[in-house]
Amino acid sequence: MQSILKKVTLALVLCTAGSRLPAQDLHLRTVDSFVSYIEQHNRGIGNLTIYRSGKPVYQRTFGNGALPGAPNDTATRYRIGSVTKTYTAVLIFQLVEKGVLSLDTRLAAFYPDMPGAPDITIRQMLQHTSGLGDYCLKASDPDWLLRPVTREAILEEIKSQGLLFSPGTDESYSNSAYFLLACILEKHYGKSFGSIVQQQITTPLRLQHTQSALLPGLQAAPSYIYENGQWVTAADFEFVNTKGAGDIAASPDDMIRFMEALFSYKLLQPATVAVMKPDRQQQEYFGRGLMLLPMRTQVLYGHGGDTRGTHCVAGYNEQDRLAVALVLNGERYDRNNFIAGVLSFIYNEPFEFPVFMDITLTPEELDRYTGLYSAPDFPLKIQVSHEAGVLTAQGTGQPSFRLEATGVHVFQMQQAGIRMEFRPEERTLLLSQGGQTFIMTAEQ
């Protein structure tokens, strides 16, 4: 749900049909060695769960040794961030199947005062082509969702952001659209979104470890960030603010059981599930509640989710009936790379273990990198500074973030896929993110 410098969504890799996975060999020993390697280098805290044909074949929590007393069993609930959107989409499609809504129903039928409401359809809201912005990214107060905010205040923020483009003409990830979809569900059922999830999904599927933050008594594992050589609790969202877009907490086991129920048509009809998926012929990035997950030769559908400290992904391969859920409530090794490694090992695809380097620099050495950097082709200026022996960077109007030294003059933020290579003699840096590289120069 949160962006740093630039919105980074789950990487899309065009998939081929692939061959079926031999039932007897999931290469789980290699997967386990990979997880152990991450744990031994203190690069992640979380859980990896894998199911095959409806049965668990691998379940492991890792990294909790650095946090005595932290919950670490298969019943532990984690904040699943934007994976919540798949639940929201299922609830909307249930109403479509009943004839209460259609994908062409206009937003104006429920919220006529929203920008573009007469033209925005339910379909566009589901597939991020509505043109609505992202209320989670309030320019004047980036941290506003860390404290309780009223529904009315969120609706006002959505209105004030207006439209990014005419509905249906472009694509931009929108938490605002999914918040409004949850509000539409509440208008129909006459109850809170959390109660609707309970009534329509968790109770019928007996998901005892799934709950919305909108219901009382939720207990979920905290999020952590790594600071000054140790894990500390992250200041995360007030999750009642993320209704329909990121309010659910679930165990990895429950996430998989939800995905399996969806793809075995216990929640929706086969034709409806097909509509939820991205259209591969049209090279769609987003579907309508489901995304393609990164894999070279296989097709997995699911969703990724991020809070300020927890990062997760849940995916399902229909051909092999393989389901995977990864949750990192402490991330020093990027979730996308982590799940790509797991899937690569399962399907015997090439993947190299990452090389981790722990480098300590003095304040005098860090001074060489500080300054305000800009580039004609990059929309933000980047302020680089350091405090307590840690280099930080901050884009114009955005929160600062920590950089980890990984080589000579090289720093990164794994969570956002950001790499910065400094050239102190020239007072320049190479900023790489999302397959793009920008040469930035320190201003005098």
CSV table of C-alpha atoms in Angstrom, one decimal:
chain,number,residue,atom,x,y,z
A,1,MET,CA,0.0,0.0,0.0
A,2,GLN,CA,3.0,2.3,0.6
A,3,SER,CA,5.2,3.7,-2.2
A,4,ILE,CA,8.8,5.0,-1.8
A,5,LEU,CA,10.1,7.3,-4.5
A,6,LYS,CA,8.0,5.5,-7.1
A,7,LYS,CA,5.2,3.0,-7.0
A,8,VAL,CA,6.7,-0.5,-7.2
A,9,THR,CA,4.1,-3.2,-7.7
A,10,LEU,CA,4.8,-6.9,-7.9
A,11,ALA,CA,7.0,-7.5,-10.9
A,12,LEU,CA,5.2,-8.9,-14.0
A,13,VAL,CA,7.1,-11.6,-15.9
A,14,LEU,CA,5.3,-12.9,-19.0
A,15,CYS,CA,4.7,-16.6,-18.5
A,16,THR,CA,4.7,-19.5,-20.8
A,17,ALA,CA,2.6,-22.6,-20.3
A,18,GLY,CA,5.4,-24.6,-18.7
A,19,SER,CA,5.5,-28.3,-17.9
A,20,ARG,CA,3.6,-29.9,-15.1
A,21,LEU,CA,5.5,-30.3,-11.8
A,22,PRO,CA,6.4,-33.9,-11.0
A,23,ALA,CA,4.3,-34.8,-8.0
A,24,GLN,CA,7.2,-36.5,-6.1
A,25,ASP,CA,9.7,-33.6,-6.3
A,26,LEU,CA,9.1,-30.1,-5.2
A,27,HIS,CA,12.8,-29.5,-4.4
A,28,LEU,CA,11.8,-28.6,-0.9
A,29,ARG,CA,15.2,-29.3,0.6
A,30,THR,CA,16.6,-26.5,-1.6
A,31,VAL,CA,13.8,-24.3,-0.7
A,32,ASP,CA,14.5,-24.9,3.0
A,33,SER,CA,18.2,-24.3,2.5
A,34,PHE,CA,17.3,-20.9,0.9
A,35,VAL,CA,15.1,-20.0,3.9
A,36,SER,CA,17.8,-21.0,6.3
A,37,TYR,CA,20.3,-18.9,4.4
A,38,ILE,CA,18.0,-15.8,4.7
A,39,GLU,CA,17.6,-16.6,8.4
A,40,GLN,CA,21.3,-17.1,9.1
A,41,HIS,CA,22.1,-13.7,7.6
A,42,ASN,CA,19.3,-12.1,9.7
A,43,ARG,CA,17.6,-10.8,6.5
A,44,GLY,CA,14.0,-11.6,7.2
A,45,ILE,CA,11.3,-12.6,9.8
A,46,GLY,CA,8.2,-14.3,8.7
A,47,ASN,CA,6.6,-17.5,7.4
A,48,LEU,CA,6.6,-19.5,4.2
A,49,THR,CA,3.8,-22.0,3.6
A,50,ILE,CA,3.4,-24.3,0.6
A,51,TYR,CA,0.4,-26.5,-0.2
A,52,ARG,CA,0.1,-29.1,-3.0
A,53,SER,CA,-3.3,-30.6,-3.9
A,54,GLY,CA,-5.0,-29.1,-0.8
A,55,LYS,CA,-2.4,-30.4,1.7
A,56,PRO,CA,0.5,-28.6,3.4
A,57,VAL,CA,3.9,-29.8,2.2
A,58,TYR,CA,6.1,-27.1,3.7
A,59,GLN,CA,5.4,-24.7,6.6
A,60,ARG,CA,8.2,-22.8,8.4
A,61,THR,CA,8.5,-19.6,10.4
A,62,PHE,CA,11.9,-18.0,10.4
A,63,GLY,CA,13.9,-15.2,11.9
A,64,ASN,CA,12.0,-15.1,15.2
A,65,GLY,CA,15.2,-16.1,17.1
A,66,ALA,CA,16.1,-12.4,17.0
A,67,LEU,CA,12.8,-11.6,18.7
A,68,PRO,CA,12.3,-13.6,21.9
A,69,GLY,CA,8.7,-14.1,22.7
A,70,ALA,CA,7.5,-13.2,19.1
A,71,PRO,CA,4.5,-15.4,17.9
A,72,ASN,CA,5.8,-17.9,15.4
A,73,ASP,CA,3.3,-20.8,14.9
A,74,THR,CA,1.0,-21.6,12.0
A,75,ALA,CA,-2.0,-19.8,13.7
A,76,THR,CA,-0.2,-16.5,13.8
A,77,ARG,CA,-2.1,-13.7,12.0
A,78,TYR,CA,-0.1,-11.3,9.9
A,79,ARG,CA,-1.2,-8.0,8.2
A,80,ILE,CA,-1.7,-9.0,4.6
A,81,GLY,CA,-1.9,-5.5,3.1
A,82,SER,CA,-3.3,-5.4,-0.4
A,83,VAL,CA,-3.9,-9.1,-0.6
A,84,THR,CA,-7.1,-7.8,1.1
A,85,LYS,CA,-8.1,-6.6,-2.3
A,86,THR,CA,-8.7,-10.1,-3.6
A,87,TYR,CA,-11.2,-10.7,-0.7
A,88,THR,CA,-12.9,-7.4,-1.6
A,89,ALA,CA,-13.1,-8.4,-5.3
A,90,VAL,CA,-14.6,-11.8,-4.4
A,91,LEU,CA,-17.3,-10.0,-2.4
A,92,ILE,CA,-18.1,-7.7,-5.3
A,93,PHE,CA,-18.3,-10.5,-7.7
A,94,GLN,CA,-20.6,-12.4,-5.5
A,95,LEU,CA,-23.0,-9.5,-5.9
A,96,VAL,CA,-22.4,-9.5,-9.6
A,97,GLU,CA,-23.4,-13.2,-9.8
A,98,LYS,CA,-26.6,-12.4,-7.8
A,99,GLY,CA,-27.5,-9.7,-10.3
A,100,VAL,CA,-27.3,-7.0,-7.6
A,101,LEU,CA,-24.4,-5.3,-9.5
A,102,SER,CA,-22.9,-5.5,-12.9
A,103,LEU,CA,-19.3,-4.7,-13.9
A,104,ASP,CA,-20.8,-1.8,-15.8
A,105,THR,CA,-22.6,-0.3,-12.8
A,106,ARG,CA,-21.4,3.3,-12.3
A,107,LEU,CA,-19.9,4.7,-9.2
A,108,ALA,CA,-22.5,7.4,-9.4
A,109,ALA,CA,-25.2,4.9,-8.3
A,110,PHE,CA,-23.6,5.0,-4.9
A,111,TYR,CA,-21.3,8.0,-4.6
A,112,PRO,CA,-22.5,10.6,-7.2
A,113,ASP,CA,-20.3,13.3,-5.8
A,114,MET,CA,-17.0,11.5,-6.4
A,115,PRO,CA,-14.8,12.7,-9.2
A,116,GLY,CA,-15.7,11.0,-12.5
A,117,ALA,CA,-18.5,9.1,-10.8
A,118,PRO,CA,-20.9,9.1,-13.8
A,119,ASP,CA,-18.2,7.5,-16.0
A,120,ILE,CA,-16.3,5.2,-13.6
A,121,THR,CA,-17.5,1.5,-13.6
A,122,ILE,CA,-17.2,-1.2,-11.1
A,123,ARG,CA,-14.9,-3.0,-13.6
A,124,GLN,CA,-12.6,-0.1,-13.8
A,125,MET,CA,-12.4,0.2,-10.0
A,126,LEU,CA,-11.5,-3.5,-9.7
A,127,GLN,CA,-8.8,-3.3,-12.4
A,128,HIS,CA,-7.2,0.0,-11.5
A,129,THR,CA,-8.3,1.9,-14.6
A,130,SER,CA,-10.8,4.2,-12.9
A,131,GLY,CA,-8.5,7.2,-12.8
A,132,LEU,CA,-9.0,7.6,-9.0
A,133,GLY,CA,-5.9,8.5,-7.0
A,134,ASP,CA,-4.6,6.9,-3.8
A,135,TYR,CA,-5.8,8.3,-0.5
A,136,CYS,CA,-3.0,6.6,1.3
A,137,LEU,CA,-0.6,9.1,-0.3
A,138,LYS,CA,-1.7,12.4,1.1
A,139,ALA,CA,0.8,15.0,-0.1
A,140,SER,CA,0.3,17.4,2.8
A,141,ASP,CA,0.5,14.7,5.5
A,142,PRO,CA,2.2,11.4,4.4
A,143,ASP,CA,1.7,9.9,7.8
A,144,TRP,CA,-1.9,10.7,8.3
A,145,LEU,CA,-3.1,7.1,8.2
A,146,LEU,CA,-0.9,6.2,11.2
A,147,ARG,CA,-3.7,7.6,13.4
A,148,PRO,CA,-7.4,6.9,13.3
A,149,VAL,CA,-9.2,8.8,10.5
A,150,THR,CA,-12.9,9.1,10.0
A,151,ARG,CA,-14.6,7.6,6.9
A,152,GLU,CA,-15.8,11.1,6.0
A,153,ALA,CA,-12.2,12.4,6.1
A,154,ILE,CA,-11.1,9.6,3.7
A,155,LEU,CA,-13.9,10.3,1.3
A,156,GLU,CA,-13.0,14.0,1.3
A,157,GLU,CA,-9.4,13.1,0.5
A,158,ILE,CA,-10.5,10.9,-2.4
A,159,LYS,CA,-12.6,13.8,-3.7
A,160,SER,CA,-9.8,16.3,-3.3
A,161,GLN,CA,-7.3,14.2,-5.3
A,162,GLY,CA,-9.7,14.2,-8.3
A,163,LEU,CA,-8.8,12.1,-11.3
A,164,LEU,CA,-5.4,11.2,-12.6
A,165,PHE,CA,-6.8,10.5,-16.1
A,166,SER,CA,-10.1,9.9,-17.8
A,167,PRO,CA,-11.7,6.6,-16.7
A,168,GLY,CA,-10.7,3.7,-18.8
A,169,THR,CA,-7.9,5.5,-20.6
A,170,ASP,CA,-4.9,4.5,-18.5
A,171,GLU,CA,-3.9,2.3,-15.5
A,172,SER,CA,-2.8,3.4,-12.0
A,173,TYR,CA,-2.9,1.4,-8.8
A,174,SER,CA,-5.7,2.9,-6.6
A,175,ASN,CA,-6.3,2.2,-3.0
A,176,SER,CA,-9.1,4.8,-3.2
A,177,ALA,CA,-11.1,2.6,-5.7
A,178,TYR,CA,-11.0,-0.4,-3.3
A,179,PHE,CA,-11.9,1.7,-0.3
A,180,LEU,CA,-15.0,2.8,-2.2
A,181,LEU,CA,-15.8,-0.8,-3.3
A,182,ALA,CA,-15.8,-1.7,0.4
A,183,CYS,CA,-18.1,1.2,1.1
A,184,ILE,CA,-20.5,-0.1,-1.7
A,185,LEU,CA,-20.5,-3.5,0.0
A,186,GLU,CA,-21.4,-1.9,3.3
A,187,LYS,CA,-24.3,0.0,1.7
A,188,HIS,CA,-25.7,-3.2,0.3
A,189,TYR,CA,-25.3,-5.4,3.4
A,190,GLY,CA,-26.0,-2.8,6.0
A,191,LYS,CA,-23.0,-3.9,8.1
A,192,SER,CA,-19.3,-3.3,8.4
A,193,PHE,CA,-16.9,-4.6,5.8
A,194,GLY,CA,-15.3,-6.8,8.5
A,195,SER,CA,-18.6,-8.4,9.3
A,196,ILE,CA,-19.2,-9.0,5.6
A,197,VAL,CA,-15.9,-10.8,5.2
A,198,GLN,CA,-16.8,-12.9,8.2
A,199,GLN,CA,-20.3,-13.7,6.9
A,200,GLN,CA,-19.4,-14.4,3.3
A,201,ILE,CA,-15.8,-15.8,3.5
A,202,THR,CA,-14.3,-16.7,6.8
A,203,THR,CA,-17.3,-18.5,8.4
A,204,PRO,CA,-18.3,-20.6,5.4
A,205,LEU,CA,-14.6,-21.6,4.8
A,206,ARG,CA,-13.9,-22.0,8.6
A,207,LEU,CA,-11.0,-19.7,8.4
A,208,GLN,CA,-10.4,-19.3,12.1
A,209,HIS,CA,-7.2,-17.2,11.8
A,210,THR,CA,-8.5,-14.5,9.4
A,211,GLN,CA,-10.1,-11.3,10.6
A,212,SER,CA,-10.6,-7.7,9.5
A,213,ALA,CA,-9.3,-4.8,11.7
A,214,LEU,CA,-12.9,-3.5,11.6
A,215,LEU,CA,-13.9,-6.2,14.0
A,216,PRO,CA,-12.9,-5.9,17.7
A,217,GLY,CA,-10.2,-8.0,19.4
A,218,LEU,CA,-7.9,-8.5,16.4
A,219,GLN,CA,-4.5,-9.8,17.4
A,220,ALA,CA,-1.8,-9.8,14.7
A,221,ALA,CA,2.0,-10.1,14.6
A,222,PRO,CA,3.7,-6.7,14.8
A,223,SER,CA,5.8,-5.3,11.9
A,224,TYR,CA,9.5,-4.7,12.3
A,225,ILE,CA,12.2,-2.7,10.6
A,226,TYR,CA,15.9,-3.0,11.0
A,227,GLU,CA,17.6,-0.1,12.6
A,228,ASN,CA,21.1,0.3,14.1
A,229,GLY,CA,21.8,-3.4,13.9
A,230,GLN,CA,18.5,-4.6,15.4
A,231,TRP,CA,14.9,-5.2,14.7
A,232,VAL,CA,12.5,-2.6,16.1
A,233,THR,CA,8.7,-2.4,16.0
A,234,ALA,CA,7.6,-0.4,12.9
A,235,ALA,CA,5.1,2.5,13.1
A,236,ASP,CA,2.4,1.0,10.9
A,237,PHE,CA,-1.0,2.0,9.6
A,238,GLU,CA,-4.1,2.3,11.8
A,239,PHE,CA,-5.7,-0.5,9.8
A,240,VAL,CA,-9.3,0.6,10.3
A,241,ASN,CA,-8.3,3.3,7.8
A,242,THR,CA,-7.5,0.7,5.1
A,243,LYS,CA,-10.9,-0.8,4.7
A,244,GLY,CA,-11.2,-3.0,1.6
A,245,ALA,CA,-7.7,-2.2,0.6
A,246,GLY,CA,-5.5,-3.5,3.4
A,247,ASP,CA,-7.4,-4.2,6.6
A,248,ILE,CA,-7.3,-8.0,6.8
A,249,ALA,CA,-4.9,-10.0,9.0
A,250,ALA,CA,-4.6,-13.8,8.3
A,251,SER,CA,-2.3,-16.7,8.9
A,252,PRO,CA,-0.4,-17.9,5.8
A,253,ASP,CA,-2.3,-21.2,6.1
A,254,ASP,CA,-5.6,-19.4,5.9
A,255,MET,CA,-4.4,-17.3,3.0
A,256,ILE,CA,-3.8,-20.5,1.1
A,257,ARG,CA,-7.1,-22.0,2.0
A,258,PHE,CA,-8.8,-18.9,0.8
A,259,MET,CA,-6.9,-19.1,-2.5
A,260,GLU,CA,-7.7,-22.8,-2.9
A,261,ALA,CA,-11.4,-22.2,-2.2
A,262,LEU,CA,-11.4,-19.5,-4.9
A,263,PHE,CA,-9.8,-21.7,-7.5
A,264,SER,CA,-11.9,-24.7,-6.6
A,265,TYR,CA,-15.0,-22.5,-7.1
A,266,LYS,CA,-16.3,-22.6,-3.6
A,267,LEU,CA,-16.7,-18.9,-3.5
A,268,LEU,CA,-17.5,-18.0,-7.2
A,269,GLN,CA,-18.4,-19.7,-10.4
A,270,PRO,CA,-15.6,-20.8,-12.8
A,271,ALA,CA,-16.6,-18.1,-15.4
A,272,THR,CA,-16.4,-15.4,-12.7
A,273,VAL,CA,-12.9,-16.5,-11.5
A,274,ALA,CA,-11.8,-16.4,-15.1
A,275,VAL,CA,-12.9,-12.7,-15.3
A,276,MET,CA,-10.9,-11.9,-12.1
A,277,LYS,CA,-7.6,-13.0,-13.7
A,278,PRO,CA,-5.4,-10.8,-15.9
A,279,ASP,CA,-6.0,-11.3,-19.6
A,280,ARG,CA,-2.7,-12.7,-20.7
A,281,GLN,CA,-3.6,-12.2,-24.4
A,282,GLN,CA,-4.0,-8.5,-23.7
A,283,GLN,CA,-0.9,-8.5,-21.6
A,284,GLU,CA,-2.8,-7.1,-18.6
A,285,TYR,CA,-0.8,-6.2,-15.6
A,286,PHE,CA,-3.7,-6.2,-13.2
A,287,GLY,CA,-6.8,-8.4,-13.4
A,288,ARG,CA,-9.9,-7.7,-11.4
A,289,GLY,CA,-8.7,-8.7,-8.0
A,290,LEU,CA,-6.0,-11.1,-9.1
A,291,MET,CA,-2.5,-10.4,-10.5
A,292,LEU,CA,0.1,-12.5,-12.3
A,293,LEU,CA,3.0,-13.4,-9.9
A,294,PRO,CA,6.6,-13.4,-11.0
A,295,MET,CA,7.8,-16.7,-12.5
A,296,ARG,CA,9.7,-17.5,-15.6
A,297,THR,CA,7.8,-20.6,-16.9
A,298,GLN,CA,4.7,-21.0,-14.8
A,299,VAL,CA,1.4,-19.2,-14.4
A,300,LEU,CA,0.5,-18.2,-10.8
A,301,TYR,CA,-2.4,-15.9,-9.9
A,302,GLY,CA,-2.7,-14.1,-6.6
A,303,HIS,CA,-1.8,-10.8,-5.0
A,304,GLY,CA,1.0,-9.0,-3.1
A,305,GLY,CA,0.5,-6.8,-0.1
A,306,ASP,CA,2.6,-4.3,1.8
A,307,THR,CA,2.2,-2.3,4.9
A,308,ARG,CA,4.9,-0.1,6.4
A,309,GLY,CA,6.6,-3.1,7.9
A,310,THR,CA,4.9,-6.3,6.6
A,311,HIS,CA,5.2,-7.6,3.0
A,312,CYS,CA,3.5,-10.7,1.7
A,313,VAL,CA,2.3,-12.5,-1.4
A,314,ALA,CA,-0.1,-15.4,-2.0
A,315,GLY,CA,-0.3,-17.3,-5.3
A,316,TYR,CA,-1.9,-20.3,-6.9
A,317,ASN,CA,-0.8,-22.4,-9.9
A,318,GLU,CA,-4.0,-24.0,-11.3
A,319,GLN,CA,-2.1,-26.5,-13.4
A,320,ASP,CA,-0.2,-28.0,-10.5
A,321,ARG,CA,-2.6,-27.2,-7.7
A,322,LEU,CA,0.3,-25.6,-6.0
A,323,ALA,CA,-0.3,-22.7,-3.5
A,324,VAL,CA,2.3,-20.5,-1.9
A,325,ALA,CA,2.1,-17.9,0.8
A,326,LEU,CA,5.0,-15.8,2.0
A,327,VAL,CA,4.8,-13.2,4.8
A,328,LEU,CA,7.7,-11.1,5.9
A,329,ASN,CA,6.9,-9.0,9.0
A,330,GLY,CA,10.6,-8.1,9.0
A,331,GLU,CA,12.2,-7.5,5.6
A,332,ARG,CA,15.8,-7.0,4.7
A,333,TYR,CA,15.7,-9.1,1.6
A,334,ASP,CA,13.1,-8.0,-1.0
A,335,ARG,CA,9.8,-10.0,-0.9
A,336,ASN,CA,9.7,-10.2,-4.7
A,337,ASN,CA,13.2,-11.7,-4.9
A,338,PHE,CA,12.4,-14.1,-2.0
A,339,ILE,CA,9.3,-15.5,-3.7
A,340,ALA,CA,11.0,-15.7,-7.0
A,341,GLY,CA,13.8,-17.7,-5.4
A,342,VAL,CA,11.3,-20.1,-3.8
A,343,LEU,CA,9.3,-20.7,-7.0
A,344,SER,CA,12.5,-21.0,-9.0
A,345,PHE,CA,13.8,-23.8,-6.8
A,346,ILE,CA,10.4,-25.5,-6.7
A,347,TYR,CA,10.3,-25.6,-10.5
A,348,ASN,CA,14.0,-26.3,-10.9
A,349,GLU,CA,14.7,-23.0,-12.6
A,350,PRO,CA,18.1,-21.1,-12.3
A,351,PHE,CA,18.4,-18.8,-9.3
A,352,GLU,CA,21.5,-17.8,-7.4
A,353,PHE,CA,21.5,-17.3,-3.6
A,354,PRO,CA,22.0,-13.6,-2.9
A,355,VAL,CA,25.3,-12.3,-1.5
A,356,PHE,CA,24.9,-10.4,1.7
A,357,MET,CA,27.6,-8.0,3.0
A,358,ASP,CA,27.5,-6.2,6.4
A,359,ILE,CA,29.6,-3.0,6.0
A,360,THR,CA,30.1,-0.5,8.7
A,361,LEU,CA,31.2,3.1,7.7
A,362,THR,CA,32.4,6.0,9.9
A,363,PRO,CA,30.6,9.3,9.9
A,364,GLU,CA,33.6,10.8,7.9
A,365,GLU,CA,33.1,8.2,5.2
A,366,LEU,CA,29.4,8.8,5.1
A,367,ASP,CA,30.0,12.5,4.7
A,368,ARG,CA,31.3,11.8,1.2
A,369,TYR,CA,27.8,10.9,0.0
A,370,THR,CA,25.6,13.6,1.6
A,371,GLY,CA,23.9,16.3,-0.4
A,372,LEU,CA,20.9,17.2,-2.4
A,373,TYR,CA,20.8,15.3,-5.7
A,374,SER,CA,18.7,16.0,-8.8
A,375,ALA,CA,18.4,15.0,-12.4
A,376,PRO,CA,16.5,16.6,-15.4
A,377,ASP,CA,14.7,13.3,-16.1
A,378,PHE,CA,13.8,12.4,-12.5
A,379,PRO,CA,10.7,14.1,-10.9
A,380,LEU,CA,12.1,14.3,-7.4
A,381,LYS,CA,15.1,15.7,-5.7
A,382,ILE,CA,16.8,13.3,-3.3
A,383,GLN,CA,18.3,14.6,0.0
A,384,VAL,CA,21.0,12.2,1.3
A,385,SER,CA,22.2,12.5,4.9
A,386,HIS,CA,23.3,10.4,7.8
A,387,GLU,CA,22.6,10.0,11.4
A,388,ALA,CA,23.9,7.5,14.0
A,389,GLY,CA,26.1,5.8,11.4
A,390,VAL,CA,23.3,5.2,8.9
A,391,LEU,CA,22.9,6.8,5.5
A,392,THR,CA,19.3,8.0,4.7
A,393,ALA,CA,17.6,9.3,1.6
A,394,GLN,CA,14.4,11.4,1.2
A,395,GLY,CA,12.6,12.2,-2.0
A,396,THR,CA,10.8,15.6,-2.2
A,397,GLY,CA,7.6,15.5,-0.1
A,398,GLN,CA,8.1,11.8,0.9
A,399,PRO,CA,9.3,10.1,4.1
A,400,SER,CA,13.0,9.4,4.5
A,401,PHE,CA,14.2,5.8,4.3
A,402,ARG,CA,17.4,4.0,5.4
A,403,LEU,CA,20.0,2.8,3.0
A,404,GLU,CA,22.2,-0.3,3.6
A,405,ALA,CA,25.8,-0.4,2.4
A,406,THR,CA,26.3,-3.4,0.1
A,407,GLY,CA,29.6,-2.6,-1.6
A,408,VAL,CA,32.1,0.1,-2.3
A,409,HIS,CA,30.0,3.3,-2.7
A,410,VAL,CA,26.9,1.1,-3.2
A,411,PHE,CA,23.8,1.3,-1.0
A,412,GLN,CA,20.3,-0.2,-1.4
A,413,MET,CA,16.9,-0.4,0.1
A,414,GLN,CA,15.8,-3.9,-0.7
A,415,GLN,CA,12.1,-3.3,0.2
A,416,ALA,CA,11.6,-0.9,-2.7
A,417,GLY,CA,14.2,-2.3,-5.1
A,418,ILE,CA,16.3,0.9,-4.8
A,419,ARG,CA,20.0,0.8,-5.5
A,420,MET,CA,22.3,3.9,-5.2
A,421,GLU,CA,25.8,3.8,-6.5
A,422,PHE,CA,27.7,7.0,-5.5
A,423,ARG,CA,30.7,8.5,-7.3
A,424,PRO,CA,32.0,10.9,-4.6
A,425,GLU,CA,34.8,12.4,-6.7
A,426,GLU,CA,32.3,13.5,-9.3
A,427,ARG,CA,29.5,14.2,-6.7
A,428,THR,CA,27.1,12.1,-8.6
A,429,LEU,CA,25.0,9.0,-8.0
A,430,LEU,CA,23.4,6.3,-10.1
A,431,LEU,CA,19.8,5.7,-8.9
A,432,SER,CA,18.3,2.4,-10.1
A,433,GLN,CA,14.8,1.2,-9.5
A,434,GLY,CA,12.3,-0.8,-11.5
A,435,GLY,CA,14.7,-1.4,-14.4
A,436,GLN,CA,15.5,2.3,-14.8
A,437,THR,CA,18.7,4.1,-14.0
A,438,PHE,CA,19.1,7.9,-13.5
A,439,ILE,CA,22.3,9.8,-13.2
A,440,MET,CA,21.9,12.4,-10.4
A,441,THR,CA,24.2,15.3,-9.5
A,442,ALA,CA,24.7,16.9,-6.1
A,443,GLU,CA,23.7,20.5,-6.1
A,444,GLN,CA,26.3,23.0,-4.9
